[in-house]
Amino acid sequence: MKKVLIILLFFLTACTSVTVIKPGYKPLEPEQVTMILDSIKQYDIVCKKYEHIGYIVTAWKWSGEAAIQEAKEKTAQIGGNYFVGNLYSNDFNDKQITGNVYFCEK
């Protein structure tokens, strides 16, 4: 039982992982981030130029909205305005988002 509680505590306190591939982009507001969470459909994003600037894996959150907000905030902090990824659910119905961060010049 003690081992299960320690493992559960680890998952509840896990941090979001942010990998910056191309640093130097100015931080944005989370409201400026477009979230695309669908690995099946193809999306036409009209950009003059775009750069893949990072990768994010959120911690497991209690809701999809919390995971989306976390991904938006981290995307904005590294200067991205597009996040393309997937929303996952575990056996406890917690949510996690993984995906790529882009800066799209319109």
Backbone as JSON Lines, residues from 0, in Angstrom:
{"i":0,"aa":"M","n":[0.82,-1.2,0.0],"ca":[0.0,0.0,0.0],"c":[0.86,1.27,0.0]}
{"i":1,"aa":"K","n":[1.93,1.24,0.79],"ca":[2.82,2.41,0.87],"c":[3.47,2.68,-0.48]}
{"i":2,"aa":"K","n":[3.85,1.61,-1.19],"ca":[4.47,1.75,-2.51],"c":[3.5,2.39,-3.5]}
{"i":3,"aa":"V","n":[2.23,1.99,-3.45],"ca":[1.21,2.56,-4.33],"c":[1.03,4.05,-4.05]}
{"i":4,"aa":"L","n":[1.03,4.44,-2.8],"ca":[0.88,5.86,-2.45],"c":[2.07,6.68,-2.94]}
{"i":5,"aa":"I","n":[3.26,6.13,-2.85],"ca":[4.45,6.84,-3.33],"c":[4.39,7.02,-4.84]}
{"i":6,"aa":"I","n":[4.0,5.96,-5.55],"ca":[3.88,6.05,-7.01],"c":[2.8,7.05,-7.4]}
{"i":7,"aa":"L","n":[1.67,7.02,-6.7],"ca":[0.59,7.96,-6.98],"c":[1.04,9.39,-6.73]}
{"i":8,"aa":"L","n":[1.76,9.62,-5.64],"ca":[2.28,10.95,-5.34],"c":[3.24,11.42,-6.43]}
{"i":9,"aa":"F","n":[4.07,10.53,-6.95],"ca":[5.0,10.86,-8.03],"c":[4.24,11.34,-9.26]}
{"i":10,"aa":"F","n":[3.19,10.62,-9.64],"ca":[2.42,10.99,-10.84],"c":[1.67,12.29,-10.64]}
{"i":11,"aa":"L","n":[1.19,12.55,-9.45],"ca":[0.45,13.78,-9.21],"c":[1.35,15.0,-9.16]}
{"i":12,"aa":"T","n":[2.62,14.81,-8.85],"ca":[3.53,15.95,-8.75],"c":[4.51,16.03,-9.92]}
{"i":13,"aa":"A","n":[4.33,15.2,-10.92],"ca":[5.23,15.21,-12.08],"c":[5.15,16.56,-12.79]}
{"i":14,"aa":"C","n":[6.25,16.95,-13.36],"ca":[6.33,18.25,-14.03],"c":[6.13,18.11,-15.53]}
{"i":15,"aa":"T","n":[5.75,19.22,-16.12],"ca":[5.65,19.29,-17.57],"c":[7.05,19.39,-18.16]}
{"i":16,"aa":"S","n":[7.3,18.65,-19.22],"ca":[8.6,18.65,-19.89],"c":[8.53,19.55,-21.12]}
{"i":17,"aa":"V","n":[9.45,20.49,-21.21],"ca":[9.53,21.39,-22.36],"c":[10.93,21.26,-22.96]}
{"i":18,"aa":"T","n":[11.0,20.91,-24.23],"ca":[12.27,20.83,-24.94],"c":[12.27,21.94,-25.99]}
{"i":19,"aa":"V","n":[13.22,22.85,-25.88],"ca":[13.32,23.95,-26.84],"c":[14.36,23.57,-27.89]}
{"i":20,"aa":"I","n":[13.92,23.52,-29.14],"ca":[14.8,23.16,-30.25],"c":[15.47,24.41,-30.83]}
{"i":21,"aa":"K","n":[14.68,25.47,-30.98],"ca":[15.19,26.73,-31.53],"c":[14.84,27.86,-30.55]}
{"i":22,"aa":"P","n":[15.77,28.24,-29.69],"ca":[15.51,29.31,-28.73],"c":[15.54,30.68,-29.4]}
{"i":23,"aa":"G","n":[15.11,31.68,-28.66],"ca":[15.21,33.06,-29.14],"c":[13.89,33.69,-29.54]}
{"i":24,"aa":"Y","n":[12.8,32.97,-29.45],"ca":[11.5,33.55,-29.78],"c":[10.93,34.28,-28.58]}
{"i":25,"aa":"K","n":[10.3,35.4,-28.85],"ca":[9.73,36.23,-27.81],"c":[8.5,35.55,-27.2]}
{"i":26,"aa":"P","n":[8.39,35.53,-25.86],"ca":[7.2,34.94,-25.23],"c":[5.92,35.64,-25.69]}
{"i":27,"aa":"L","n":[4.86,34.87,-25.77],"ca":[3.55,35.37,-26.2],"c":[2.55,35.17,-25.07]}
{"i":28,"aa":"E","n":[1.34,35.63,-25.28],"ca":[0.25,35.37,-24.35],"c":[-0.4,34.04,-24.72]}
{"i":29,"aa":"P","n":[-0.84,33.25,-23.75],"ca":[-1.48,31.96,-24.06],"c":[-2.68,32.08,-25.01]}
{"i":30,"aa":"E","n":[-3.36,33.22,-24.99],"ca":[-4.51,33.42,-25.88],"c":[-4.1,33.48,-27.35]}
{"i":31,"aa":"Q","n":[-2.82,33.7,-27.63],"ca":[-2.32,33.78,-29.0],"c":[-1.98,32.41,-29.58]}
{"i":32,"aa":"V","n":[-2.08,31.36,-28.77],"ca":[-1.71,30.02,-29.19],"c":[-2.91,29.29,-29.78]}
{"i":33,"aa":"T","n":[-2.72,28.74,-30.97],"ca":[-3.73,27.88,-31.6],"c":[-3.38,26.44,-31.27]}
{"i":34,"aa":"M","n":[-4.33,25.73,-30.67],"ca":[-4.13,24.33,-30.29],"c":[-4.79,23.43,-31.33]}
{"i":35,"aa":"I","n":[-4.03,22.48,-31.85],"ca":[-4.56,21.49,-32.78],"c":[-4.28,20.13,-32.15]}
{"i":36,"aa":"L","n":[-5.35,19.48,-31.71],"ca":[-5.22,18.2,-31.0],"c":[-5.93,17.11,-31.77]}
{"i":37,"aa":"D","n":[-5.36,16.69,-32.87],"ca":[-5.97,15.65,-33.69],"c":[-4.9,15.07,-34.59]}
{"i":38,"aa":"S","n":[-4.58,13.83,-34.38],"ca":[-3.5,13.23,-35.18],"c":[-4.0,12.63,-36.49]}
{"i":39,"aa":"I","n":[-5.3,12.58,-36.69],"ca":[-5.84,11.94,-37.89],"c":[-6.03,12.93,-39.03]}
{"i":40,"aa":"K","n":[-6.64,14.06,-38.76],"ca":[-6.95,15.03,-39.8],"c":[-5.71,15.82,-40.2]}
{"i":41,"aa":"Q","n":[-5.7,16.24,-41.44],"ca":[-4.65,17.13,-41.93],"c":[-5.19,18.56,-41.88]}
{"i":42,"aa":"Y","n":[-4.41,19.47,-41.38],"ca":[-4.83,20.86,-41.27],"c":[-3.98,21.72,-42.19]}
{"i":43,"aa":"D","n":[-4.62,22.63,-42.86],"ca":[-3.91,23.6,-43.69],"c":[-3.69,24.84,-42.85]}
{"i":44,"aa":"I","n":[-2.46,25.07,-42.44],"ca":[-2.11,26.26,-41.68],"c":[-1.37,27.17,-42.65]}
{"i":45,"aa":"V","n":[-1.94,28.32,-42.91],"ca":[-1.36,29.24,-43.87],"c":[-0.3,30.09,-43.15]}
{"i":46,"aa":"C","n":[0.95,29.84,-43.52],"ca":[2.07,30.57,-42.94],"c":[2.99,31.02,-44.07]}
{"i":47,"aa":"K","n":[3.54,32.22,-43.93],"ca":[4.59,32.63,-44.86],"c":[5.82,31.77,-44.61]}
{"i":48,"aa":"K","n":[6.05,31.52,-43.32],"ca":[7.21,30.75,-42.89],"c":[6.88,30.16,-41.52]}
{"i":49,"aa":"Y","n":[7.34,28.96,-41.24],"ca":[7.14,28.41,-39.91],"c":[8.4,27.7,-39.45]}
{"i":50,"aa":"E","n":[8.55,27.63,-38.14],"ca":[9.7,26.97,-37.52],"c":[9.2,26.03,-36.45]}
{"i":51,"aa":"H","n":[9.74,24.83,-36.42],"ca":[9.48,23.9,-35.33],"c":[10.42,24.3,-34.21]}
{"i":52,"aa":"I","n":[9.87,24.81,-33.1],"ca":[10.74,25.37,-32.05],"c":[10.78,24.56,-30.77]}
{"i":53,"aa":"G","n":[9.92,23.55,-30.64],"ca":[9.97,22.79,-29.39],"c":[9.02,21.63,-29.34]}
{"i":54,"aa":"Y","n":[9.07,20.95,-28.2],"ca":[8.24,19.79,-27.94],"c":[7.82,19.84,-26.48]}
{"i":55,"aa":"I","n":[6.55,19.52,-26.22],"ca":[6.01,19.59,-24.86],"c":[5.29,18.29,-24.51]}
{"i":56,"aa":"V","n":[5.52,17.83,-23.28],"ca":[4.77,16.74,-22.68],"c":[4.27,17.26,-21.34]}
{"i":57,"aa":"T","n":[2.96,17.41,-21.21],"ca":[2.43,17.93,-19.94],"c":[2.43,16.83,-18.88]}
{"i":58,"aa":"A","n":[2.39,17.26,-17.64],"ca":[2.16,16.33,-16.54],"c":[0.73,15.82,-16.66]}
{"i":59,"aa":"W","n":[0.43,14.71,-16.02],"ca":[-0.95,14.21,-16.0],"c":[-1.8,15.18,-15.2]}
{"i":60,"aa":"K","n":[-2.89,15.65,-15.79],"ca":[-3.78,16.61,-15.15],"c":[-5.14,15.97,-14.89]}
{"i":61,"aa":"W","n":[-5.89,16.55,-13.99],"ca":[-7.2,16.02,-13.61],"c":[-8.27,16.22,-14.67]}
{"i":62,"aa":"S","n":[-8.01,17.08,-15.67],"ca":[-8.99,17.29,-16.74],"c":[-8.28,17.64,-18.04]}
{"i":63,"aa":"G","n":[-9.0,17.45,-19.14],"ca":[-8.46,17.84,-20.43],"c":[-8.23,19.33,-20.52]}
{"i":64,"aa":"E","n":[-9.14,20.12,-19.93],"ca":[-9.0,21.57,-19.97],"c":[-7.73,22.02,-19.24]}
{"i":65,"aa":"A","n":[-7.42,21.37,-18.12],"ca":[-6.2,21.73,-17.38],"c":[-4.95,21.38,-18.18]}
{"i":66,"aa":"A","n":[-4.97,20.24,-18.86],"ca":[-3.82,19.84,-19.68],"c":[-3.65,20.78,-20.87]}
{"i":67,"aa":"I","n":[-4.76,21.16,-21.5],"ca":[-4.72,22.1,-22.62],"c":[-4.17,23.45,-22.17]}
{"i":68,"aa":"Q","n":[-4.64,23.94,-21.04],"ca":[-4.17,25.23,-20.53],"c":[-2.67,25.19,-20.24]}
{"i":69,"aa":"E","n":[-2.21,24.1,-19.64],"ca":[-0.78,23.94,-19.35],"c":[0.04,23.96,-20.64]}
{"i":70,"aa":"A","n":[-0.41,23.22,-21.66],"ca":[0.3,23.19,-22.95],"c":[0.3,24.57,-23.6]}
{"i":71,"aa":"K","n":[-0.83,25.29,-23.52],"ca":[-0.89,26.65,-24.09],"c":[0.09,27.58,-23.4]}
{"i":72,"aa":"E","n":[0.13,27.52,-22.07],"ca":[1.03,28.4,-21.32],"c":[2.49,28.12,-21.64]}
{"i":73,"aa":"K","n":[2.86,26.85,-21.69],"ca":[4.25,26.5,-21.99],"c":[4.62,26.84,-23.44]}
{"i":74,"aa":"T","n":[3.67,26.64,-24.37],"ca":[3.9,27.0,-25.77],"c":[4.15,28.49,-25.88]}
{"i":75,"aa":"A","n":[3.33,29.29,-25.22],"ca":[3.48,30.75,-25.26],"c":[4.79,31.19,-24.62]}
{"i":76,"aa":"Q","n":[5.2,30.54,-23.54],"ca":[6.43,30.92,-22.85],"c":[7.66,30.77,-23.74]}
{"i":77,"aa":"I","n":[7.67,29.78,-24.62],"ca":[8.85,29.61,-25.5],"c":[8.67,30.31,-26.84]}
{"i":78,"aa":"G","n":[7.56,31.04,-27.01],"ca":[7.38,31.86,-28.2],"c":[6.61,31.21,-29.33]}
{"i":79,"aa":"G","n":[5.98,30.08,-29.07],"ca":[5.21,29.4,-30.11],"c":[3.79,29.95,-30.2]}
{"i":80,"aa":"N","n":[3.24,29.92,-31.41],"ca":[1.84,30.34,-31.56],"c":[0.97,29.21,-32.12]}
{"i":81,"aa":"Y","n":[1.57,28.03,-32.36],"ca":[0.81,26.84,-32.77],"c":[1.33,25.64,-32.01]}
{"i":82,"aa":"F","n":[0.4,24.83,-31.52],"ca":[0.73,23.57,-30.86],"c":[-0.04,22.47,-31.57]}
{"i":83,"aa":"V","n":[0.67,21.46,-32.04],"ca":[0.04,20.34,-32.74],"c":[0.39,19.07,-31.97]}
{"i":84,"aa":"G","n":[-0.63,18.41,-31.42],"ca":[-0.35,17.24,-30.61],"c":[-1.55,16.37,-30.36]}
{"i":85,"aa":"N","n":[-1.46,15.58,-29.3],"ca":[-2.49,14.61,-28.95],"c":[-2.83,14.71,-27.46]}
{"i":86,"aa":"L","n":[-4.09,14.42,-27.15],"ca":[-4.58,14.38,-25.77],"c":[-4.76,12.91,-25.4]}
{"i":87,"aa":"Y","n":[-4.13,12.49,-24.3],"ca":[-4.21,11.11,-23.84],"c":[-4.93,11.04,-22.51]}
{"i":88,"aa":"S","n":[-5.49,9.86,-22.23],"ca":[-6.17,9.61,-20.96],"c":[-5.6,8.32,-20.37]}
{"i":89,"aa":"N","n":[-5.43,8.3,-19.02],"ca":[-4.94,7.07,-18.39],"c":[-6.1,6.34,-17.71]}
{"i":90,"aa":"D","n":[-5.79,5.29,-16.96],"ca":[-6.82,4.48,-16.3],"c":[-7.58,5.24,-15.22]}
{"i":91,"aa":"F","n":[-7.0,6.33,-14.72],"ca":[-7.65,7.14,-13.69],"c":[-8.43,8.3,-14.3]}
{"i":92,"aa":"N","n":[-8.51,8.32,-15.65],"ca":[-9.16,9.38,-16.41],"c":[-8.43,10.72,-16.29]}
{"i":93,"aa":"D","n":[-7.15,10.69,-15.94],"ca":[-6.33,11.89,-15.98],"c":[-5.96,12.13,-17.43]}
{"i":94,"aa":"K","n":[-5.58,13.37,-17.75],"ca":[-5.27,13.74,-19.13],"c":[-3.83,14.24,-19.24]}
{"i":95,"aa":"Q","n":[-3.25,13.98,-20.39],"ca":[-1.9,14.44,-20.71],"c":[-1.86,14.83,-22.18]}
{"i":96,"aa":"I","n":[-1.07,15.85,-22.48],"ca":[-0.9,16.29,-23.86],"c":[0.57,16.2,-24.24]}
{"i":97,"aa":"T","n":[0.82,15.68,-25.43],"ca":[2.17,15.69,-25.99],"c":[2.08,16.28,-27.39]}
{"i":98,"aa":"G","n":[3.11,17.01,-27.78],"ca":[3.08,17.55,-29.12],"c":[4.21,18.5,-29.44]}
{"i":99,"aa":"N","n":[4.14,19.05,-30.64],"ca":[5.17,19.93,-31.19],"c":[4.72,21.38,-31.15]}
{"i":100,"aa":"V","n":[5.69,22.25,-30.9],"ca":[5.45,23.7,-30.84],"c":[6.03,24.33,-32.09]}
{"i":101,"aa":"Y","n":[5.25,25.2,-32.71],"ca":[5.68,25.91,-33.92],"c":[5.49,27.41,-33.75]}
{"i":102,"aa":"F","n":[6.35,28.16,-34.43],"ca":[6.11,29.59,-34.61],"c":[5.73,29.77,-36.07]}
{"i":103,"aa":"C","n":[4.55,30.29,-36.3],"ca":[4.02,30.49,-37.65],"c":[3.96,31.98,-37.95]}
{"i":104,"aa":"E","n":[4.72,32.39,-38.95],"ca":[4.7,33.79,-39.38],"c":[3.6,33.92,-40.44]}
{"i":105,"aa":"K","n":[2.59,34.72,-40.14],"ca":[1.43,34.84,-41.04],"c":[1.57,35.98,-42.01]}
